[in-house]
Amino acid sequence: MLTEIEAARTAALASIAAAGSADDLRRLDTELLGKKGALAGLKAGLGRLATVDEKKAAGAVLNDAVASVEAALAERLALLAREERNLQLAAEAIDLTEHFRPSSRGRAHIVTQAWQRLEDVFVGLGFQVAEGPEVETDWYNFEALNMPPSHPARSMHDTFYIDHGAPGSTVLRTHTSPVQIRVMQELEPPIYMVMPGRVFRNETTDSTHLAVFHQIEGLVIDRGITLADLAGTIEAFTKAFFGEGFGSRLRPSYFPFTEPSAEFDIRTPDGSWLELGGCGMVHPNVLRAGGLDPEEWSGFAFGFGIDRMAKERHGVGDVREMYTNDLRFIEQF
Ligand code: DAH
């Protein structure tokens, strides 16, 4: 019996030493120490020994053999697991000294660049930045902005409708103006906020129009805000964004969500005018939709296209060029 135990132990230790992987070892664990293993078989055979002393002696040797097999398994498992981990780390190592040719370095798209610069300039003027959802309800996109269902101005927004909820109740926002309402509902005035984002119009694209484009909205709500604050903010923005040689003007216009409303133009250093966006004093109905009392608060709003700014800044002839993702075009900027 004792020589059999010794033989089983030696065989077990030899197969542990020969195991090549942690998985092999886990298999060996069941094989050597499980119910069908040689050691378990010997344990079952203890009962057939003649005397109690013999049983005791053999039992002690058997326990010792099991303990040494367990210890050998654990030790080799730790070793193999460490080796496997080291191999994995070596295989996944990243060479941080590797570098690329300058020409293959990435950069932000010109619309992203314009978006980021606009945010920077407005943050410099004391504004905060907010964003709203691209999928909007009819209420936020139109109704809260003083455009009830019958309003003729709606027909100027060729709207993409989303098949969700009651027919016509969910749209891809046609402008960033609905974020004004969300900001008023969420924040206590004073509010000095710009809201950049992607907008959608169901339009045929041409050299100056895209169906998917970007706008930045501005909203100021405070006590005693006047049209002079609006004109001064537009002028300060123009100089900060375009440079000292530029100026701005407001031209009377109409928007349902502002009263009075204006269009604002930028004067370039050569004296020509560039139409930029719309603005005006926030309409009392819009303040009410945002949960504010028009007797207590007043404010102004403005909105303009970001893609347009990028197009003008870089002298791009056709806005569609900006989205064809032709690297020869994109890599110029
Ligand atoms: N939402 C308008 C548009 O998409 C632009 C606009 C005009 C925004 C006047 C304003 C505003 O905030 O006051 O054409």
PDB file of C-alpha atoms in Angstrom, residues 37 136 145 192 269:
ATOM      1  CA  GLY A  37      -8.183   9.891  -9.161  1.00  0.00           C
ATOM      2  CA  GLU A 136     -37.548  67.617 -30.524  1.00  0.00           C
ATOM      3  CA  LEU A 145     -41.465  79.780 -29.890  1.00  0.00           C
ATOM      4  CA  TYR A 192     -26.207  84.327 -20.494  1.00  0.00           C
ATOM      5  CA  PRO A 269     -12.613  95.465 -43.803  1.00  0.00           C
TER       6      PRO A 269
END
